[in-house]
PDB file of C-alpha atoms in Angstrom:
ATOM      1  CA  UNK A 921      -0.889   7.732 -22.141  1.00  0.00           C
ATOM      2  CA  UNK A 922       2.108   4.641 -22.064  1.00  0.00           C
ATOM      3  CA  UNK A 923       2.529   3.118 -18.967  1.00  0.00           C
ATOM      4  CA  UNK A 924       5.947   1.893 -17.343  1.00  0.00           C
ATOM      5  CA  UNK A 925       7.043  -0.451 -20.083  1.00  0.00           C
ATOM      6  CA  UNK A 926       9.950  -3.106 -18.798  1.00  0.00           C
ATOM      7  CA  UNK A 927      12.187  -5.393 -20.849  1.00  0.00           C
ATOM      8  CA  UNK A 928      12.215  -8.336 -21.497  1.00  0.00           C
ATOM      9  CA  UNK A 929       9.369  -9.668 -19.279  1.00  0.00           C
ATOM     10  CA  UNK A 930      11.375 -13.040 -18.634  1.00  0.00           C
ATOM     11  CA  UNK A 931      14.891 -13.778 -19.847  1.00  0.00           C
ATOM     12  CA  UNK A 932      16.576 -17.444 -17.675  1.00  0.00           C
ATOM     13  CA  UNK A 933      20.269 -17.038 -17.472  1.00  0.00           C
ATOM     14  CA  UNK A 934      23.490 -19.178 -16.058  1.00  0.00           C
ATOM     15  CA  UNK A 935      25.406 -17.988 -13.083  1.00  0.00           C
ATOM     16  CA  UNK A 936      27.781 -16.619 -14.148  1.00  0.00           C
ATOM     17  CA  UNK A 937      26.090 -14.767 -17.133  1.00  0.00           C
ATOM     18  CA  UNK A 938      25.283 -10.532 -17.463  1.00  0.00           C
ATOM     19  CA  UNK A 939      22.103  -9.685 -17.756  1.00  0.00           C
ATOM     20  CA  UNK A 940      20.362  -5.855 -18.755  1.00  0.00           C
ATOM     21  CA  UNK A 941      16.714  -5.170 -17.543  1.00  0.00           C
ATOM     22  CA  UNK A 942      15.269  -2.484 -19.199  1.00  0.00           C
ATOM     23  CA  UNK A 943      12.974   0.320 -17.504  1.00  0.00           C
ATOM     24  CA  UNK A 944      10.733   3.275 -19.751  1.00  0.00           C
ATOM     25  CA  UNK A 945       9.266   5.730 -17.858  1.00  0.00           C
ATOM     26  CA  UNK A 946       6.117   6.834 -18.470  1.00  0.00           C
ATOM     27  CA  UNK A 947       6.594  10.181 -21.148  1.00  0.00           C
ATOM     28  CA  UNK A 948       7.700  13.058 -18.328  1.00  0.00           C
ATOM     29  CA  UNK A 949       8.232  11.562 -15.587  1.00  0.00           C
ATOM     30  CA  UNK A 950      11.742  12.478 -13.962  1.00  0.00           C
ATOM     31  CA  UNK A 951      11.419   9.746 -10.930  1.00  0.00           C
ATOM     32  CA  UNK A 952      12.570   6.070 -11.717  1.00  0.00           C
ATOM     33  CA  UNK A 953      12.747   3.161  -9.180  1.00  0.00           C
ATOM     34  CA  UNK A 954      13.264   0.456  -9.046  1.00  0.00           C
ATOM     35  CA  UNK A 955      12.359  -2.409  -7.021  1.00  0.00           C
ATOM     36  CA  UNK A 956      12.342  -6.376  -6.253  1.00  0.00           C
ATOM     37  CA  UNK A 957      10.536  -9.604  -5.148  1.00  0.00           C
ATOM     38  CA  UNK A 958      12.801 -12.355  -4.149  1.00  0.00           C
ATOM     39  CA  UNK A 959      10.905 -15.686  -3.347  1.00  0.00           C
ATOM     40  CA  UNK A 960       8.056 -15.895  -0.616  1.00  0.00           C
ATOM     41  CA  UNK A 961       9.074 -11.780   0.072  1.00  0.00           C
ATOM     42  CA  UNK A 962       8.109  -8.641  -0.198  1.00  0.00           C
ATOM     43  CA  UNK A 963       8.998  -6.397  -3.093  1.00  0.00           C
ATOM     44  CA  UNK A 964      12.128  -4.100  -1.582  1.00  0.00           C
ATOM     45  CA  UNK A 965      13.127  -0.715  -3.488  1.00  0.00           C
ATOM     46  CA  UNK A 966      16.799  -0.897  -5.138  1.00  0.00           C
ATOM     47  CA  UNK A 967      17.338   2.922  -6.504  1.00  0.00           C
ATOM     48  CA  UNK A 968      15.521   6.403  -7.099  1.00  0.00           C
ATOM     49  CA  UNK A 969      16.379   8.027  -9.714  1.00  0.00           C
ATOM     50  CA  UNK A 970      15.852  12.014 -10.893  1.00  0.00           C
ATOM     51  CA  UNK A 971      16.143  12.623 -13.860  1.00  0.00           C
ATOM     52  CA  UNK A 972      19.480  10.705 -14.903  1.00  0.00           C
ATOM     53  CA  UNK A 973      20.732  11.822 -11.445  1.00  0.00           C
ATOM     54  CA  UNK A 974      21.255   8.497  -8.978  1.00  0.00           C
ATOM     55  CA  UNK A 975      19.448  10.142  -5.898  1.00  0.00           C
ATOM     56  CA  UNK A 976      19.118   6.955  -3.626  1.00  0.00           C
ATOM     57  CA  UNK A 977      20.792   4.080  -3.915  1.00  0.00           C
ATOM     58  CA  UNK A 978      20.803   2.656  -0.030  1.00  0.00           C
ATOM     59  CA  UNK A 979      18.637  -0.448  -1.498  1.00  0.00           C
ATOM     60  CA  UNK A 980      21.430  -1.694  -3.928  1.00  0.00           C
ATOM     61  CA  UNK A 981      22.078  -5.126  -2.491  1.00  0.00           C
ATOM     62  CA  UNK A 982      26.284  -5.326  -3.547  1.00  0.00           C
ATOM     63  CA  UNK A 983      28.550  -4.335  -6.633  1.00  0.00           C
ATOM     64  CA  UNK A 984      27.613  -6.377  -9.032  1.00  0.00           C
ATOM     65  CA  UNK A 985      23.793  -4.501 -10.107  1.00  0.00           C
ATOM     66  CA  UNK A 986      24.669  -1.342 -12.106  1.00  0.00           C
ATOM     67  CA  UNK A 987      21.998   1.554 -13.042  1.00  0.00           C
ATOM     68  CA  UNK A 988      21.910   3.817 -15.544  1.00  0.00           C
ATOM     69  CA  UNK A 989      19.404   6.329 -17.069  1.00  0.00           C
ATOM     70  CA  UNK A 990      21.472   8.119 -19.353  1.00  0.00           C
ATOM     71  CA  UNK A 991      19.883  11.626 -21.289  1.00  0.00           C
ATOM     72  CA  UNK A 992      16.906  11.114 -18.148  1.00  0.00           C
ATOM     73  CA  UNK A 993      15.374   9.064 -20.479  1.00  0.00           C
ATOM     74  CA  UNK A 994      15.252   4.648 -19.854  1.00  0.00           C
ATOM     75  CA  UNK A 995      17.030   3.130 -17.066  1.00  0.00           C
ATOM     76  CA  UNK A 996      18.795   0.035 -17.484  1.00  0.00           C
ATOM     77  CA  UNK A 997      19.775  -2.258 -14.333  1.00  0.00           C
ATOM     78  CA  UNK A 998      23.044  -4.743 -15.125  1.00  0.00           C
ATOM     79  CA  UNK A 999      23.029  -7.567 -12.821  1.00  0.00           C
ATOM     80  CA  UNK A1000      27.285  -8.942 -13.486  1.00  0.00           C
ATOM     81  CA  UNK A1001      27.842 -11.644 -12.335  1.00  0.00           C
ATOM     82  CA  UNK A1002      24.462 -13.166 -12.148  1.00  0.00           C
ATOM     83  CA  UNK A1003      24.390 -15.278  -8.978  1.00  0.00           C
ATOM     84  CA  UNK A1004      20.797 -17.859  -8.171  1.00  0.00           C
ATOM     85  CA  UNK A1005      19.969 -15.861  -4.804  1.00  0.00           C
ATOM     86  CA  UNK A1006      19.578 -12.349  -7.901  1.00  0.00           C
ATOM     87  CA  UNK A1007      16.671 -15.316  -9.635  1.00  0.00           C
ATOM     88  CA  UNK A1008      12.785 -12.881  -8.745  1.00  0.00           C
ATOM     89  CA  UNK A1009      11.128  -9.792  -9.901  1.00  0.00           C
ATOM     90  CA  UNK A1010      12.391  -6.791 -11.236  1.00  0.00           C
ATOM     91  CA  UNK A1011      10.190  -3.608 -11.204  1.00  0.00           C
ATOM     92  CA  UNK A1012      10.720  -0.090 -11.688  1.00  0.00           C
ATOM     93  CA  UNK A1013       8.618   2.515 -11.168  1.00  0.00           C
ATOM     94  CA  UNK A1014       7.739   6.269 -12.102  1.00  0.00           C
ATOM     95  CA  UNK A1015       6.575   9.213 -10.563  1.00  0.00           C
ATOM     96  CA  UNK A1016       5.703  13.215 -11.461  1.00  0.00           C
ATOM     97  CA  UNK A1017       7.739  14.731  -8.797  1.00  0.00           C
ATOM     98  CA  UNK A1018       6.858  18.067  -7.290  1.00  0.00           C
ATOM     99  CA  UNK A1019       4.785  17.140  -4.593  1.00  0.00           C
ATOM    100  CA  UNK A1020       0.965  16.268  -3.159  1.00  0.00           C
ATOM    101  CA  UNK A1021      -0.206  13.908  -6.007  1.00  0.00           C
ATOM    102  CA  UNK A1022       3.548  13.847  -8.160  1.00  0.00           C
ATOM    103  CA  UNK A1023       4.513  11.239  -5.521  1.00  0.00           C
ATOM    104  CA  UNK A1024       2.752   8.360  -6.385  1.00  0.00           C
ATOM    105  CA  UNK A1025       4.350   5.839  -7.893  1.00  0.00           C
ATOM    106  CA  UNK A1026       3.213   3.745 -11.523  1.00  0.00           C
ATOM    107  CA  UNK A1027       5.007   0.142 -12.124  1.00  0.00           C
ATOM    108  CA  UNK A1028       6.128  -1.275 -15.086  1.00  0.00           C
ATOM    109  CA  UNK A1029       4.687  -5.322 -15.216  1.00  0.00           C
ATOM    110  CA  UNK A1030       8.419  -6.145 -14.280  1.00  0.00           C
ATOM    111  CA  UNK A1031      10.746  -8.184 -15.399  1.00  0.00           C
ATOM    112  CA  UNK A1032      11.077 -11.796 -14.163  1.00  0.00           C
ATOM    113  CA  UNK A1033      14.707 -13.269 -13.939  1.00  0.00           C
ATOM    114  CA  UNK A1034      16.246 -16.916 -13.673  1.00  0.00           C
ATOM    115  CA  UNK A1035      19.123 -17.564 -13.145  1.00  0.00           C
ATOM    116  CA  UNK A1036      19.654 -21.159 -13.194  1.00  0.00           C
TER     117      UNK A1036
ATOM    118  CA  UNK B1462      13.266   1.015  10.229  1.00  0.00           C
ATOM    119  CA  UNK B1463       9.800   1.068   8.777  1.00  0.00           C
ATOM    120  CA  UNK B1464       7.972  -1.949   8.955  1.00  0.00           C
ATOM    121  CA  UNK B1465       4.726  -3.319   7.026  1.00  0.00           C
ATOM    122  CA  UNK B1466       2.039  -5.500   8.532  1.00  0.00           C
ATOM    123  CA  UNK B1467      -0.530  -6.622   5.808  1.00  0.00           C
ATOM    124  CA  UNK B1468      -3.881  -8.784   7.517  1.00  0.00           C
ATOM    125  CA  UNK B1469      -4.811 -11.268   6.907  1.00  0.00           C
ATOM    126  CA  UNK B1470      -2.188 -12.697   4.440  1.00  0.00           C
ATOM    127  CA  UNK B1471      -5.393 -14.534   2.453  1.00  0.00           C
ATOM    128  CA  UNK B1472      -8.631 -14.206   1.847  1.00  0.00           C
ATOM    129  CA  UNK B1473     -10.971 -16.067   1.080  1.00  0.00           C
ATOM    130  CA  UNK B1474     -15.124 -13.977   0.509  1.00  0.00           C
ATOM    131  CA  UNK B1475     -18.329 -15.167  -1.231  1.00  0.00           C
ATOM    132  CA  UNK B1476     -19.403 -12.260  -4.363  1.00  0.00           C
ATOM    133  CA  UNK B1477     -20.973  -9.423  -3.263  1.00  0.00           C
ATOM    134  CA  UNK B1478     -19.898  -9.253   0.365  1.00  0.00           C
ATOM    135  CA  UNK B1479     -17.981  -6.707   1.695  1.00  0.00           C
ATOM    136  CA  UNK B1480     -14.979  -6.881   2.876  1.00  0.00           C
ATOM    137  CA  UNK B1481     -11.577  -4.570   4.690  1.00  0.00           C
ATOM    138  CA  UNK B1482      -8.278  -5.872   4.418  1.00  0.00           C
ATOM    139  CA  UNK B1483      -6.225  -3.917   6.819  1.00  0.00           C
ATOM    140  CA  UNK B1484      -2.339  -2.446   6.829  1.00  0.00           C
ATOM    141  CA  UNK B1485      -0.526  -1.426  10.025  1.00  0.00           C
ATOM    142  CA  UNK B1486       3.130   0.685  10.017  1.00  0.00           C
ATOM    143  CA  UNK B1487       5.188   0.715  13.051  1.00  0.00           C
ATOM    144  CA  UNK B1488       6.607   4.845  12.069  1.00  0.00           C
ATOM    145  CA  UNK B1489       4.060   6.601  11.826  1.00  0.00           C
ATOM    146  CA  UNK B1490       6.046   9.446  10.703  1.00  0.00           C
ATOM    147  CA  UNK B1491       4.942   9.028   6.540  1.00  0.00           C
ATOM    148  CA  UNK B1492       4.896  10.933   3.768  1.00  0.00           C
ATOM    149  CA  UNK B1493       1.892   8.950   1.891  1.00  0.00           C
ATOM    150  CA  UNK B1494       0.137   5.737   1.376  1.00  0.00           C
ATOM    151  CA  UNK B1495      -0.490   4.146  -1.128  1.00  0.00           C
ATOM    152  CA  UNK B1496      -2.729   1.197  -2.191  1.00  0.00           C
ATOM    153  CA  UNK B1497      -1.770  -1.399  -4.865  1.00  0.00           C
ATOM    154  CA  UNK B1498      -3.829  -4.400  -7.008  1.00  0.00           C
ATOM    155  CA  UNK B1499      -1.226  -6.743  -8.101  1.00  0.00           C
ATOM    156  CA  UNK B1500      -3.225  -9.093 -11.230  1.00  0.00           C
ATOM    157  CA  UNK B1501      -0.449 -12.741 -11.289  1.00  0.00           C
ATOM    158  CA  UNK B1502       2.022 -12.791 -13.149  1.00  0.00           C
ATOM    159  CA  UNK B1503       1.235  -8.383 -13.804  1.00  0.00           C
ATOM    160  CA  UNK B1504       2.489  -5.723 -12.571  1.00  0.00           C
ATOM    161  CA  UNK B1505       1.108  -3.235 -10.011  1.00  0.00           C
ATOM    162  CA  UNK B1506      -2.012  -1.073 -10.568  1.00  0.00           C
ATOM    163  CA  UNK B1507      -1.609   2.311  -7.849  1.00  0.00           C
ATOM    164  CA  UNK B1508      -5.530   1.914  -6.095  1.00  0.00           C
ATOM    165  CA  UNK B1509      -4.864   5.178  -4.470  1.00  0.00           C
ATOM    166  CA  UNK B1510      -2.493   7.416  -2.989  1.00  0.00           C
ATOM    167  CA  UNK B1511      -4.006   8.258   0.865  1.00  0.00           C
ATOM    168  CA  UNK B1512      -1.194  11.142   1.458  1.00  0.00           C
ATOM    169  CA  UNK B1513       0.185  11.792   5.475  1.00  0.00           C
ATOM    170  CA  UNK B1514      -3.370  14.474   5.962  1.00  0.00           C
ATOM    171  CA  UNK B1515      -5.236  13.182   4.438  1.00  0.00           C
ATOM    172  CA  UNK B1516      -7.747  10.634   6.343  1.00  0.00           C
ATOM    173  CA  UNK B1517      -9.484   8.911   3.520  1.00  0.00           C
ATOM    174  CA  UNK B1518     -10.192   8.481  -0.385  1.00  0.00           C
ATOM    175  CA  UNK B1519     -12.048   6.534  -1.968  1.00  0.00           C
ATOM    176  CA  UNK B1520     -12.461   5.210  -5.851  1.00  0.00           C
ATOM    177  CA  UNK B1521     -15.666   3.680  -6.831  1.00  0.00           C
ATOM    178  CA  UNK B1522     -16.672   0.450  -4.343  1.00  0.00           C
ATOM    179  CA  UNK B1523     -13.141   1.054  -3.171  1.00  0.00           C
ATOM    180  CA  UNK B1524     -12.056   3.459   0.409  1.00  0.00           C
ATOM    181  CA  UNK B1525      -9.144   3.562   1.920  1.00  0.00           C
ATOM    182  CA  UNK B1526      -8.793   5.496   5.036  1.00  0.00           C
ATOM    183  CA  UNK B1527      -5.588   6.257   6.973  1.00  0.00           C
ATOM    184  CA  UNK B1528      -4.529   6.913  10.939  1.00  0.00           C
ATOM    185  CA  UNK B1529      -1.223   8.339  10.715  1.00  0.00           C
ATOM    186  CA  UNK B1530      -0.876   8.488  14.836  1.00  0.00           C
ATOM    187  CA  UNK B1531      -2.392   4.321  15.166  1.00  0.00           C
ATOM    188  CA  UNK B1532      -0.096   3.562  12.229  1.00  0.00           C
ATOM    189  CA  UNK B1533      -2.961   2.017  10.422  1.00  0.00           C
ATOM    190  CA  UNK B1534      -4.587   2.224   7.132  1.00  0.00           C
ATOM    191  CA  UNK B1535      -7.823  -0.064   5.573  1.00  0.00           C
ATOM    192  CA  UNK B1536      -9.117  -0.894   2.472  1.00  0.00           C
ATOM    193  CA  UNK B1537     -13.083  -1.866   2.322  1.00  0.00           C
ATOM    194  CA  UNK B1538     -13.956  -2.673  -1.222  1.00  0.00           C
ATOM    195  CA  UNK B1539     -17.913  -2.856  -1.755  1.00  0.00           C
ATOM    196  CA  UNK B1540     -19.906  -5.424  -3.734  1.00  0.00           C
ATOM    197  CA  UNK B1541     -16.721  -7.690  -3.490  1.00  0.00           C
ATOM    198  CA  UNK B1542     -16.721  -9.353  -7.132  1.00  0.00           C
ATOM    199  CA  UNK B1543     -14.935 -12.171  -8.457  1.00  0.00           C
ATOM    200  CA  UNK B1544     -12.917 -10.149 -10.621  1.00  0.00           C
ATOM    201  CA  UNK B1545     -11.673  -8.052  -7.337  1.00  0.00           C
ATOM    202  CA  UNK B1546      -9.801 -11.594  -7.038  1.00  0.00           C
ATOM    203  CA  UNK B1547      -6.147 -10.292  -6.733  1.00  0.00           C
ATOM    204  CA  UNK B1548      -3.306  -9.444  -4.326  1.00  0.00           C
ATOM    205  CA  UNK B1549      -3.238  -6.397  -2.698  1.00  0.00           C
ATOM    206  CA  UNK B1550      -0.559  -4.386  -1.529  1.00  0.00           C
ATOM    207  CA  UNK B1551      -0.040  -1.628   1.273  1.00  0.00           C
ATOM    208  CA  UNK B1552       3.200   0.556   0.839  1.00  0.00           C
ATOM    209  CA  UNK B1553       3.991   3.918   2.709  1.00  0.00           C
ATOM    210  CA  UNK B1554       6.718   6.453   2.195  1.00  0.00           C
ATOM    211  CA  UNK B1555       8.628   7.736   4.171  1.00  0.00           C
ATOM    212  CA  UNK B1556      10.089  11.850   4.360  1.00  0.00           C
ATOM    213  CA  UNK B1557      13.060  10.546   6.082  1.00  0.00           C
ATOM    214  CA  UNK B1558      13.756   7.971   4.130  1.00  0.00           C
ATOM    215  CA  UNK B1559      13.681   9.803   0.354  1.00  0.00           C
ATOM    216  CA  UNK B1560      11.310   8.294  -1.717  1.00  0.00           C
ATOM    217  CA  UNK B1561      11.251   5.174  -1.892  1.00  0.00           C
ATOM    218  CA  UNK B1562       7.613   3.570  -0.867  1.00  0.00           C
ATOM    219  CA  UNK B1563       9.002  -0.262   1.963  1.00  0.00           C
ATOM    220  CA  UNK B1564       5.535  -2.673   0.882  1.00  0.00           C
ATOM    221  CA  UNK B1565       4.370  -5.080   2.723  1.00  0.00           C
ATOM    222  CA  UNK B1566       3.767  -8.769   1.759  1.00  0.00           C
ATOM    223  CA  UNK B1567       0.642  -8.001   0.831  1.00  0.00           C
ATOM    224  CA  UNK B1568      -3.151  -9.205   1.706  1.00  0.00           C
ATOM    225  CA  UNK B1569      -4.642 -12.462  -1.057  1.00  0.00           C
ATOM    226  CA  UNK B1570      -7.798 -11.897  -1.344  1.00  0.00           C
ATOM    227  CA  UNK B1571     -10.063 -14.065  -3.949  1.00  0.00           C
ATOM    228  CA  UNK B1572     -13.970 -13.795  -4.436  1.00  0.00           C
ATOM    229  CA  UNK B1573     -16.326 -16.629  -4.849  1.00  0.00           C
ATOM    230  CA  UNK B1574     -19.113 -16.039  -7.325  1.00  0.00           C
TER     231      UNK B1574
END
């Protein structure tokens, strides 16, 4: 079974440009999450999808970040326009849902975003 | 607001030693707790998931315990090996805060051969 995949693995952009990150969850996982780690800090939650619906957006830092999950499959996270403080590693995770072990989250390898 | 602390921040041990990593959390009303491993430049690998009703979980040389009332969990690694070298992260989920995980800063483990 394929794990969570993310693309690209690394992106370097200039301040003011736009970047789109993609996440493909484990097949059959209804829950999809975005997290990020900025330099020297803990991994922080950004948002949670259940299928195509945003369940929790409480961690989104501002309106320069837009996440979508069309059709309840893969998800994209767009940053527009990018700022220097957006640099960090963006992780995607998925979980099956339901109860008990269905809440175990499986993480992708991350996308390292560098804004110069 | 849930806060997760991991002690020590870094640990270096000789191969073969048994070791304990500590995780504490401020809000004991958790639903579950996950331990992860992260290798440099890689994603997070889930090691163990402990439900709030459980006291411990075991996987191979790893044993994680949970004392929910005191807000603590420990990850015990038996007979450590150089391949265990990685960053170990603890994360908790509270029902009050939805499905999101709140992470600690991690413990960087180095096992010397």
